[in-house]
Coordinates of C-alpha atoms in Angstrom, one line a residue:
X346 CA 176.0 -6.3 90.3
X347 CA 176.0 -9.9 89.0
X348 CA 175.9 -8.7 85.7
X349 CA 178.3 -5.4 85.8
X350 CA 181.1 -8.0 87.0
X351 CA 180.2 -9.8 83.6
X352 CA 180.0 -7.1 81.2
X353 CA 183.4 -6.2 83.2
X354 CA 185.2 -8.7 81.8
X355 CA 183.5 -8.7 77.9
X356 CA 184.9 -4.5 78.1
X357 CA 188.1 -5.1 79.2
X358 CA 188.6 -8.0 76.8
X359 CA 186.8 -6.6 73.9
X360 CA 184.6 -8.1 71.1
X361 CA 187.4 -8.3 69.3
X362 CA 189.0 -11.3 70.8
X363 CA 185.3 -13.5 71.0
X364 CA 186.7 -16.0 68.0
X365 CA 190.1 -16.7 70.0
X366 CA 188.8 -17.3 73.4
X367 CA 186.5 -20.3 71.6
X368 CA 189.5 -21.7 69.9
X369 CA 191.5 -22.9 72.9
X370 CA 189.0 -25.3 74.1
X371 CA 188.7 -27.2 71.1
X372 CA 192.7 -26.5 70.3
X373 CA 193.6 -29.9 71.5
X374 CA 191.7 -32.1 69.8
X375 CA 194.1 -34.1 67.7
X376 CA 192.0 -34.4 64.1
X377 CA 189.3 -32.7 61.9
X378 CA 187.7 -29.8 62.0
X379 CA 185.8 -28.9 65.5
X380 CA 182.7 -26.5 65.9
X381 CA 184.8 -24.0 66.4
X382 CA 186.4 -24.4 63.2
X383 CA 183.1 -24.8 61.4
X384 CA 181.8 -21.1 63.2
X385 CA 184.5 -19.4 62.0
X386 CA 185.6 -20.7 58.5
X387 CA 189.1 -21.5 59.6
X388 CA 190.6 -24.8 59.2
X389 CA 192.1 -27.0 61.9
X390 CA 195.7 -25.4 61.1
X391 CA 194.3 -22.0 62.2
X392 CA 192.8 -23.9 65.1
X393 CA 196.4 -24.6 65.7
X394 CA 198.0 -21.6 64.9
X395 CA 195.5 -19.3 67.5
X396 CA 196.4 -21.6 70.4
X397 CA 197.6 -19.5 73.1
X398 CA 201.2 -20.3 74.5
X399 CA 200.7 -20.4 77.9
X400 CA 198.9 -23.4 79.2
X401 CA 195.1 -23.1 80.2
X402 CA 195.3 -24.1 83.7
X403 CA 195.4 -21.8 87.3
X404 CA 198.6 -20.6 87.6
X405 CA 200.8 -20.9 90.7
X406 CA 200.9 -18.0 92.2
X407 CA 200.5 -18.4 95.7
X408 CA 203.8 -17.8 97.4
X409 CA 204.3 -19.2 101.3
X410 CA 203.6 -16.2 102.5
X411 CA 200.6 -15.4 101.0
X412 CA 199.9 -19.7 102.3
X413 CA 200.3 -18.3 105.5
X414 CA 198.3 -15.0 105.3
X415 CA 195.5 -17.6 104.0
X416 CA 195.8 -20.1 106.8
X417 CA 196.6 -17.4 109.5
X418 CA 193.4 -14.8 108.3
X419 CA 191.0 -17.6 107.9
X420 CA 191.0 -19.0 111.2
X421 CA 191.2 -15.5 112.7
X422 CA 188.0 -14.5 112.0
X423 CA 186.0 -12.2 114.3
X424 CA 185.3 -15.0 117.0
X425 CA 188.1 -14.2 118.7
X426 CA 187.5 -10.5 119.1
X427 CA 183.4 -10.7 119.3
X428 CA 182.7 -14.2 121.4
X429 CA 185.5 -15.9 123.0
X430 CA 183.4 -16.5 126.3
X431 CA 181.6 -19.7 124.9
X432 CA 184.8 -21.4 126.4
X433 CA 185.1 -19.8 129.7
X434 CA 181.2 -20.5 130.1
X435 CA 181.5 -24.0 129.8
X436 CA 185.0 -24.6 131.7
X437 CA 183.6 -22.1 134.6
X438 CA 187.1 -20.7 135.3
X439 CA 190.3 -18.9 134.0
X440 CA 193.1 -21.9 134.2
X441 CA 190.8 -24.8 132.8
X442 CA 189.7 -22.5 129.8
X443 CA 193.4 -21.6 128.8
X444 CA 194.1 -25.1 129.3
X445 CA 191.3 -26.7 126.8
X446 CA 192.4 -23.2 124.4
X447 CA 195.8 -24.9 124.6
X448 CA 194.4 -28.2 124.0
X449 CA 192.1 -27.2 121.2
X450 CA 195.4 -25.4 119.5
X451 CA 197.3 -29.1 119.6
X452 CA 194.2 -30.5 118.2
X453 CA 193.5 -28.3 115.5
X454 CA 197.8 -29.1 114.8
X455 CA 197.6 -32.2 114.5
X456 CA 194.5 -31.9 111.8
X457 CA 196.9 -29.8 109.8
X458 CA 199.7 -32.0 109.6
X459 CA 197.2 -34.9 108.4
X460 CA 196.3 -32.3 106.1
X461 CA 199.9 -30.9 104.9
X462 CA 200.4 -35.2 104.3
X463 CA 197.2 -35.6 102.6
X464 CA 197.8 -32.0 100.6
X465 CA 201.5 -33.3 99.6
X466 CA 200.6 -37.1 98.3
X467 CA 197.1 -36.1 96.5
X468 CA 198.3 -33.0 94.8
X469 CA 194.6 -31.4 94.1
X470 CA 192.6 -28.6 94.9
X471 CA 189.3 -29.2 97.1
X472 CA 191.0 -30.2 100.4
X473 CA 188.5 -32.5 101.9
X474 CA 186.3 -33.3 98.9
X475 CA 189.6 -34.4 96.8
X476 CA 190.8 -36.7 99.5
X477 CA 187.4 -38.3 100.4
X478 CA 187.2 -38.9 96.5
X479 CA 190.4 -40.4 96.1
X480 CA 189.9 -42.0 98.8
X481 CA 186.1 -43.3 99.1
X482 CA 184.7 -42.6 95.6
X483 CA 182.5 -40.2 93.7
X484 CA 179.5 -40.9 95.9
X485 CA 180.4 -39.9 99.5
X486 CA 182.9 -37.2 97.5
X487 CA 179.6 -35.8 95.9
X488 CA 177.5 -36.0 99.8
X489 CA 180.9 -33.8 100.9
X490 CA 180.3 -31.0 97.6
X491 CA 176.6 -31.0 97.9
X492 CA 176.6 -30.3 101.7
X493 CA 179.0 -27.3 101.2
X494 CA 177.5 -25.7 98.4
X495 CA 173.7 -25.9 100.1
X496 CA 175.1 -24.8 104.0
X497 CA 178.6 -24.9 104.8
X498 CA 179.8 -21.9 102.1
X499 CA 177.1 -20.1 101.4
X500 CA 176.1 -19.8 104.8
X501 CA 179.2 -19.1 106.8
X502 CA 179.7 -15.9 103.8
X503 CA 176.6 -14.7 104.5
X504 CA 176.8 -14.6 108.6
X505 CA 180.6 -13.3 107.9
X506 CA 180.0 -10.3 105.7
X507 CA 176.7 -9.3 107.9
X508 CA 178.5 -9.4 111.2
X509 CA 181.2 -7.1 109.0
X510 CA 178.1 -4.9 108.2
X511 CA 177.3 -4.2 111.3
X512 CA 180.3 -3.2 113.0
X513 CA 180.6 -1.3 110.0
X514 CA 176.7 0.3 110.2
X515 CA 176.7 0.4 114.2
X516 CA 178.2 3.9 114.9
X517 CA 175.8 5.5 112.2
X518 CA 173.1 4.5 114.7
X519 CA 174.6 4.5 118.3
X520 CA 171.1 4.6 119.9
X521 CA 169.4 1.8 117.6
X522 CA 170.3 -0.7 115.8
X523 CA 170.9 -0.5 112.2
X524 CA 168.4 -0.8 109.8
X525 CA 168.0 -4.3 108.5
X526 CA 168.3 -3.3 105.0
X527 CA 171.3 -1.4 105.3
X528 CA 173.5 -4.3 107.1
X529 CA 172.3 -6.6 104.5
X530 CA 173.1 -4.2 101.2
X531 CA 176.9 -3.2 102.8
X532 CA 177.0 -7.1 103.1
X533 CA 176.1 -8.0 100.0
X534 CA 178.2 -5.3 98.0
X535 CA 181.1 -6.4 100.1
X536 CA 180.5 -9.9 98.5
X537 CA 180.6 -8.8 95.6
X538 CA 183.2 -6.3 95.5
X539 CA 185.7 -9.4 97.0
X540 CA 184.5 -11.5 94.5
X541 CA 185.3 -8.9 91.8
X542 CA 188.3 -8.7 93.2
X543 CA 189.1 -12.4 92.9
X544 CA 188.0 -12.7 89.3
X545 CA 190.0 -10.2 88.4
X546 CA 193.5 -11.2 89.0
X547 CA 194.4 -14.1 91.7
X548 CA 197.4 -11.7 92.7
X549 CA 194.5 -9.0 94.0
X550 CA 192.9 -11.6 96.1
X551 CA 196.2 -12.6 97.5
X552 CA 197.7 -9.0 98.4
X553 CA 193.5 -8.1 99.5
X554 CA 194.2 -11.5 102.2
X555 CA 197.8 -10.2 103.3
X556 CA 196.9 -6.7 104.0
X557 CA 193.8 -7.6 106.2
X558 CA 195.5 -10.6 107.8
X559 CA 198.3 -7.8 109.0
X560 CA 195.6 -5.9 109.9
X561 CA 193.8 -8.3 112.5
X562 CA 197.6 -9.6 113.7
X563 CA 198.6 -5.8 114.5
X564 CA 194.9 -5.8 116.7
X565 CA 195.5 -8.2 118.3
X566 CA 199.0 -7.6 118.8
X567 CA 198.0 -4.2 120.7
X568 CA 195.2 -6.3 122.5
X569 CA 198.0 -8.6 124.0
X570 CA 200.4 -5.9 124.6
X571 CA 197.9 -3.8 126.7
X572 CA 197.1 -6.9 128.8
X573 CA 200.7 -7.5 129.8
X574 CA 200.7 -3.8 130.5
X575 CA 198.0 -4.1 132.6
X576 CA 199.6 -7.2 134.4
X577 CA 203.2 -5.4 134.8
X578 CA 200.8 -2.9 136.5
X579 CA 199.5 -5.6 139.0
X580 CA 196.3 -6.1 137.5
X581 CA 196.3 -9.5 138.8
X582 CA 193.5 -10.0 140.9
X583 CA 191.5 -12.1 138.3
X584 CA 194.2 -15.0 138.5
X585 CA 193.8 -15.4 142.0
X586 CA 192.1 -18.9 142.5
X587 CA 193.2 -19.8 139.1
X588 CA 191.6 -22.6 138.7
X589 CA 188.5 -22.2 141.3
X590 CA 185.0 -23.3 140.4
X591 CA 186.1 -25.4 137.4
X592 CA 183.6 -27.1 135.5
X593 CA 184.2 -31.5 136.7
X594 CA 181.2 -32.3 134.5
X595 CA 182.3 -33.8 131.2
X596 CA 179.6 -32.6 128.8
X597 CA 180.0 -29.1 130.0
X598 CA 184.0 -29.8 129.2
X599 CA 183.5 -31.3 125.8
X600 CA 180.6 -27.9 125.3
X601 CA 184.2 -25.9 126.0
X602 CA 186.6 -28.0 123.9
X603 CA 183.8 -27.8 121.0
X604 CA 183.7 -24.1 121.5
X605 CA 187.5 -23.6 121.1
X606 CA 187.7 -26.1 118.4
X607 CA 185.3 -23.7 116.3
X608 CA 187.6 -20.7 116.7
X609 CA 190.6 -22.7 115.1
X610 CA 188.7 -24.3 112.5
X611 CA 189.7 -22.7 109.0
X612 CA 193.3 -24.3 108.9
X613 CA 192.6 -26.3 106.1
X614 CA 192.3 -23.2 103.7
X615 CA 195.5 -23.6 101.9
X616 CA 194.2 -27.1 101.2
X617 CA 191.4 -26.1 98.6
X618 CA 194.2 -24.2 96.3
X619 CA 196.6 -27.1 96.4
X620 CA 197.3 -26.6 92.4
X621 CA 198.1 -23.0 93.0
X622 CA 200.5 -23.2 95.6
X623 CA 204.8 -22.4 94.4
X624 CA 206.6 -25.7 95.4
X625 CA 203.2 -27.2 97.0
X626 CA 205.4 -29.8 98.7
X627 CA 207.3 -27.5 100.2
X628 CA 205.0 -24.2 100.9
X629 CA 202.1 -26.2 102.3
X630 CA 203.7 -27.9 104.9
X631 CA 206.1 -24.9 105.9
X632 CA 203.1 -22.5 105.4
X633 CA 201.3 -25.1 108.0
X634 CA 203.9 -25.4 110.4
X635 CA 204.3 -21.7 110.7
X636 CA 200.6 -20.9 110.9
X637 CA 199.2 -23.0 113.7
X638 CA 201.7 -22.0 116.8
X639 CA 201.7 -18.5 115.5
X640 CA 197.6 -18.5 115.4
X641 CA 197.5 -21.1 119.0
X642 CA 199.8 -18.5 120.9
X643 CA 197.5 -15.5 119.9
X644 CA 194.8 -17.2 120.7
X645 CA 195.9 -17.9 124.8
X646 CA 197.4 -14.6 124.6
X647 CA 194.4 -12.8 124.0
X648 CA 192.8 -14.5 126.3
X649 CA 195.2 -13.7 129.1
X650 CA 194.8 -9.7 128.1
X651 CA 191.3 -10.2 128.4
X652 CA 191.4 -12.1 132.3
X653 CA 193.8 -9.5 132.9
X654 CA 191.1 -6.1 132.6
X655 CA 188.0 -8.1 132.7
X656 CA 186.5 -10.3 135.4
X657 CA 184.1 -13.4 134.6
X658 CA 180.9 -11.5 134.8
X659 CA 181.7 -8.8 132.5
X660 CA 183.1 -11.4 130.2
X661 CA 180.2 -13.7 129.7
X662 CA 177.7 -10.5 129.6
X663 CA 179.4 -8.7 126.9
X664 CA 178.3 -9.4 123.1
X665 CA 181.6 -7.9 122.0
X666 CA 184.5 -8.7 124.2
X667 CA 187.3 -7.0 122.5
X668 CA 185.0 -3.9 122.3
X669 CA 184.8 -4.2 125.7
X670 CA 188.0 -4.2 126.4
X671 CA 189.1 -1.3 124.8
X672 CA 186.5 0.6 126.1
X673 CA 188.4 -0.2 129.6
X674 CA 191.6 0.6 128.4
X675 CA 192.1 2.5 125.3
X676 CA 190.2 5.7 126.2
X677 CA 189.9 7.5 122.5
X678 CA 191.2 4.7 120.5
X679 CA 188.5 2.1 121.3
X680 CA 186.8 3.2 118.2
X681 CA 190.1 1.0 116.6
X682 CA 188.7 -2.3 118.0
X683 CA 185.6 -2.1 115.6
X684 CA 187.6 -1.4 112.7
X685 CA 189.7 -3.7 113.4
X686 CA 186.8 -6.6 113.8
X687 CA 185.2 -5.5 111.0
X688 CA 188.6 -5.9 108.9
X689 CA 188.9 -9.3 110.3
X690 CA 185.6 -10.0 109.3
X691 CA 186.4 -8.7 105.3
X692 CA 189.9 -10.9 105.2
X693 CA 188.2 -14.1 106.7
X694 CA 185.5 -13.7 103.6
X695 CA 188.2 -12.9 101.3
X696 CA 189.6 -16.1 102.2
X697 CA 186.4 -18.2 102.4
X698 CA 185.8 -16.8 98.8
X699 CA 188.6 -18.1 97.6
X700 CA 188.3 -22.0 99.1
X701 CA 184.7 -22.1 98.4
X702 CA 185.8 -21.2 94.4
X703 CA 188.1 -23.3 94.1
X704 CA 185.7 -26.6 96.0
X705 CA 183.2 -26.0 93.4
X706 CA 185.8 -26.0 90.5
X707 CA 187.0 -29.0 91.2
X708 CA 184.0 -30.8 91.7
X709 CA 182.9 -29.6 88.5
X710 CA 185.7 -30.9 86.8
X711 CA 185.3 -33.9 88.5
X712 CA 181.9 -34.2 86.8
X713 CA 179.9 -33.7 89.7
X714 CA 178.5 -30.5 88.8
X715 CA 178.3 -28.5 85.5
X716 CA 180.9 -28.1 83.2
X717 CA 180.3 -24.7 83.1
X718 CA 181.6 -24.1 86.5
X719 CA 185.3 -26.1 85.7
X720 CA 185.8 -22.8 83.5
X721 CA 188.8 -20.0 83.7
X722 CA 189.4 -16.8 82.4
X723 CA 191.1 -17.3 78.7
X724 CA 193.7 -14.5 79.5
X725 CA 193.3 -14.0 83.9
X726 CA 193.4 -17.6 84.5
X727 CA 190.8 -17.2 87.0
X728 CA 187.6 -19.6 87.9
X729 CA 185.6 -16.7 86.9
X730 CA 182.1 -19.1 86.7
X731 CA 183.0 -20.5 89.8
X732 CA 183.7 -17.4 91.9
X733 CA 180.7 -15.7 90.1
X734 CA 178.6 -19.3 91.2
X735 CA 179.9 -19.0 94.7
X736 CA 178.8 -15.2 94.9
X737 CA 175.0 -16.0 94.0
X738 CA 174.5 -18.9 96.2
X739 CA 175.9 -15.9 99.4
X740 CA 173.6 -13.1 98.2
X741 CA 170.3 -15.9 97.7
X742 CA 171.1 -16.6 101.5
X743 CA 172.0 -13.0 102.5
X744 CA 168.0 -12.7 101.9
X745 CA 167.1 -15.3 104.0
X746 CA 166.4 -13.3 107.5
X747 CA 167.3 -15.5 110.2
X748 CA 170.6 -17.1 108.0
X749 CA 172.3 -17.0 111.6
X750 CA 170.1 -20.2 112.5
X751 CA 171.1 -21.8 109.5
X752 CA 175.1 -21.9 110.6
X753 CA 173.7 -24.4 113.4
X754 CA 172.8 -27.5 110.8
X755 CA 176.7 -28.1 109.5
X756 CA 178.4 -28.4 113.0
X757 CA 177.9 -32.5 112.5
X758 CA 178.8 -32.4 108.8
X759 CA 181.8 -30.4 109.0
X760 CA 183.2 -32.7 111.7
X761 CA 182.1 -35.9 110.5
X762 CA 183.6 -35.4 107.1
X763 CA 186.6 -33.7 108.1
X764 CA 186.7 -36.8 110.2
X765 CA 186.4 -38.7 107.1
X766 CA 189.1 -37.2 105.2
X767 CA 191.8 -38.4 107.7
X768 CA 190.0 -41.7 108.2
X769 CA 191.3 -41.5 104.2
X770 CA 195.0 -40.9 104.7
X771 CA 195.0 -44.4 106.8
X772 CA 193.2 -45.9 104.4
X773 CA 195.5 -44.4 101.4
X774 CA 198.2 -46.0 103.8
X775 CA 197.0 -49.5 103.5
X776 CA 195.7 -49.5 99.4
X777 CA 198.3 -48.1 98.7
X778 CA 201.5 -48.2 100.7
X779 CA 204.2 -47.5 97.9
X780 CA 202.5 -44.1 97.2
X781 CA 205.2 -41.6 97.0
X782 CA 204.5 -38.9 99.7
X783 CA 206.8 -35.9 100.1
X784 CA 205.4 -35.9 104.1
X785 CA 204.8 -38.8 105.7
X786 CA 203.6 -38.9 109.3
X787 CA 203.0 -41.8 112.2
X788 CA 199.4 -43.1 111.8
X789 CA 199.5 -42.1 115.5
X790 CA 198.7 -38.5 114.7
X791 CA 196.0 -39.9 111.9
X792 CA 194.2 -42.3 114.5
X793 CA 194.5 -39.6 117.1
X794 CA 192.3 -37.3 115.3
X795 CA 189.8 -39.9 114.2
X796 CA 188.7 -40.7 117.5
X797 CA 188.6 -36.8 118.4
X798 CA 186.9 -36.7 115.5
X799 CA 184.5 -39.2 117.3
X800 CA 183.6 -37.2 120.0
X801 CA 183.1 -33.9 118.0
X802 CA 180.3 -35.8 116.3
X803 CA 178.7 -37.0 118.6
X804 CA 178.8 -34.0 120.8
X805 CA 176.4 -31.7 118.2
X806 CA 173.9 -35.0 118.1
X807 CA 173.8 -34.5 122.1
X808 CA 173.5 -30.9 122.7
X809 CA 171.9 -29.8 119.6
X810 CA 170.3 -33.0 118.5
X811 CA 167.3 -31.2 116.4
X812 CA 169.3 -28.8 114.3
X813 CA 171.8 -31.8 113.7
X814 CA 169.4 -34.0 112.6
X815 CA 168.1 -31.1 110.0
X816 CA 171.8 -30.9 109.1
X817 CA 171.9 -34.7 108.3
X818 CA 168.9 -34.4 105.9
X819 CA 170.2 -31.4 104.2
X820 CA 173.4 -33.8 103.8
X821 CA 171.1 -37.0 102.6
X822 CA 168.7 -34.7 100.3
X823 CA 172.2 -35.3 98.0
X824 CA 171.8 -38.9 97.6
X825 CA 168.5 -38.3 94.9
X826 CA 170.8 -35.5 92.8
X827 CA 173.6 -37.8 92.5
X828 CA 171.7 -40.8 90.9
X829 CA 170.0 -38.8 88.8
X830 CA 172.6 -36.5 87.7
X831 CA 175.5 -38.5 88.0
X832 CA 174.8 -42.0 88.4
X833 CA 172.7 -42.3 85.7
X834 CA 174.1 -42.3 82.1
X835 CA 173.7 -39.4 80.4
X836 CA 171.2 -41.0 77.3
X837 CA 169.3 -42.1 80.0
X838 CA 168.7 -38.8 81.3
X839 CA 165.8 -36.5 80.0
X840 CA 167.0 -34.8 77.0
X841 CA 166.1 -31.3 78.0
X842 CA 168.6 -31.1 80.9
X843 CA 171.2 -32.7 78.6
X844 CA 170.4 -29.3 76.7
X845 CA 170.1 -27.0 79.1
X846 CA 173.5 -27.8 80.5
X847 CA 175.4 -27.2 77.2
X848 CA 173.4 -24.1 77.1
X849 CA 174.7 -22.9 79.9
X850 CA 178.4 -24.0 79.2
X851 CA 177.9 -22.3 76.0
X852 CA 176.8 -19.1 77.4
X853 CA 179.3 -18.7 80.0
X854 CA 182.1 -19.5 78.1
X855 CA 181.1 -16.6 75.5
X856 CA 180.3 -14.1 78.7
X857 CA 182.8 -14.7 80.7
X858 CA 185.5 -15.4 77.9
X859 CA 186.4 -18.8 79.7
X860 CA 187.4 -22.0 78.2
X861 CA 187.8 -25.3 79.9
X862 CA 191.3 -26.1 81.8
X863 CA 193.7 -28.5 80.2
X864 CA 193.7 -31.5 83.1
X865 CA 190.4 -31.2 81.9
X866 CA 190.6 -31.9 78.3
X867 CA 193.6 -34.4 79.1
X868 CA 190.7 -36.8 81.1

């Protein structure tokens, strides 16, 4: 499949144009002849003279809407239609798990605003990496990169596109469940289709995240109205006693806070496509300030459609709680509620392809991983090597059988250096104080979410310490790669890797008809 989505690209663009797609990277070199010039027998005034109009760099094409239909489909991913009872477990009772639902919603808003600061004064793409390297260096930048591409991304598209699998493979087999091989070959041509559909054109990956983001919205919309329905009715005997039995002890609190927090995190989406925002200082922030109550109200809506039909006991017993809850009140349209999970599913990978892309392209073009991957499409203008990158490293873990175990290592890194980022923007405040910055927030908000931030780490060291401690070696395993790779000047490296790289650059660029980016060439 790998390879049809390459030879897709060589057809559509034809032999015929393999001497101009090598021209534009050398085009702006100010004197002599290049290699380029040399291959073809052209001097550098036909160098000149091939040299596309349109600048080689991703275009901006994502409008605020399309912001929001990022923002807004990433965080609503099928948690809130498969598992929202890790919250009510923990808090023991209906009020104090709307409450901490609330609370996790003004949490996860006040993240975003750091974010729509941070995203307006450090105009890159690679949201967290980007601000921890303009803000701490290369080396804990590089930690950041390396811990995403061997867990966080791969990982969280692999357990996302099999839980979209099986909802879709379920009702073939109502009496079993589905065969192991088929969930994990609908997953991984579901990868792949999404990430041919990325490549492609970054208008197609947009409209694809819009329509499915509608998709999930309208669900939910009909979950929500059915509860009020069901209230209007007087189904109110599971709100009696509000707030009886609720959980005093703090750890089982912070367990429910943790769990809430998870459901919201994927606010930070827009961030990784910074450069390919219309008007970033202007769409990021509106496309922020739109998407957080909209996705916080849905959230404790749902929730209060679900109290509403369901009592406690069927609530924490049930794998699938929306599924649940049509089957008590939709009669012959609860078949919708899988579709509609599964949907959510597809746009929340849609979406995490296109962040995870767009991470490792700029972290490539930061130098701190192969050229090759810093690439775009000569004529698309899309990180073809990068998407294609991002789609290997998902099917290599779509093999690994119990991937779901592997989700359970990043909890502490994602925290910590999300923590880190913000812990930046202070930072950034002090160094630099006469920054221009289109946004510019109290430091409350900042120091706020630092010492949340606090407590979020530490609560995965205390309840999960094992799998957190795997996750900080997995994290540390980076400090080797980055001396040698990085660290280390390149005529001090061994020779062969210095060669093998510039293989590979040279092979993608004449596969995938990619050249380098012009920020690039202008460092």
């Amino acid at each position: 499949w790998l390879i049809s989505l390459t030879l897709f690209f060589i057809q559509q663009v034809g032999t015929g144009h393999l001497r101009s797609f090598v021209l534009p990277l050398q085009a702006s070199r100010p004197t002599g002849h290049t290699e380029a010039d040399k291959m073809n027998g052209q001097p550098a005034s036909a160098t000149e003279a091939s040299q596309p109009k349109e600048s080689m760099q991703l275009k901006k094409e994502i409008s605020l809407i399309n912001g929001i239909s990022l923002i807004v489909g990433n965080m609503i991913g099928s948690g809130i239609f498969v598992s929202p009872k890790g919250v009510l477990m923990y808090s023991a009772s209906y009020g104090l798990s709307l409450v901490i639902w609330a609370i996790g919603g003004i949490f996860s808003v006040i993240g975003a605003l750091c974010y729509a600061e941070l995203g307006t004064t450090i105009t890159k793409s690679g949201a967290s990496y980007a601000y921890i390297l303009e803000s701490f260096g290369g080396f804990v930048a590089f930690i950041r990169l390396w811990t995403s591409l061997l867990i966080i991304e791969p990982t969280s598209q692999a357990v996302i596109a099999i839980t979209f699998a099986n909802y879709l493979v379920q009702p073939l087999f109502p009496t079993c469940e589905p065969p192991y091989s088929a969930s994990r070959l609908l997953a991984a041509a579901c990868i792949c289709l999404l990430t041919f559909i990325n490549a492609a054109y970054v208008k197609w990956g947009t409209r694809v995240q819009d329509v499915f983001t509608y998709a999930k919205v309208l669900a939910l919309i009909v979950i929500i109205i059915t509860g009020i329905v069901k209230l209007c009715q007087g189904y109110t005997q599971n709100f009696e006693g509000f707030f009886e039995g609720s959980s005093r002890d703090p750890g089982g609190i912070a367990l429910a806070l943790y769990s809430a927090l998870f459901s919201y995190s994927g606010w930070d989406t827009l961030n990784f496509v910074t450069e390919e925002i219309k008007n970033p200082e202007r769409n990021l922030p509106l496309a922020i300030a739109v998407s957080m109550p909209i996705v916080t109200i849905i959230y404790i809506l749902t929730n209060v459609a679900y109290y509403a039909v369901l009592d406690m006991s069927s609530i924490l017993a049930s794998d699938a709680v929306a599924v649940t809850f049509a089957d008590h009140t939709l009669g012959v349209m609860s078949w919708a509620i899988p579709i509609a999970v599964a949907l959510s599913c597809y746009g929340g990978l849609n979406a995490s392809i296109i962040a995870a892309s767009r991470l490792f392209f700029v972290g490539s073009r930061e130098g701190h991983l192969p050229d090759a991957l810093s690439m775009i499409h000569v004529h698309r203008f899309t990180p073809v090597p990068a998407l294609l990158f991002n789609c290997a490293m998902a099917l290599i873990y779509l093999a690994v059988e119990d991937v779901f175990q592997l989700i359970n290592y990043y909890s502490f890194s994602y925290w910590f250096f999300v923590g880190l980022s913000i812990a930046g923007q202070i930072y950034l405040r002090w160094k630099e104080p006469d920054r221009p910055r289109p946004l510019k927030l109290s430091l409350v908000y900042p120091i706020i979410f630092c010492l949340c931030t606090v407590f979020l780490v530490a609560v995965p060291l205390y309840s999960d310490t094992l799998n957190s401690l795997i996750g900080i070696a997995i994290a540390l395993s980076g400090v080797p790669v980055y001396f040698l790779g990085i660290h280390l000047p390149e005529s001090k490296r061994p020779p062969f890797i210095t060669k093998l790289l510039r293989s590979i650059t040279r092979f993608t660029q004449f596969t995938c008809f990619c050249v380098l980016t012009e920020m690039d060439l202008a460092e």
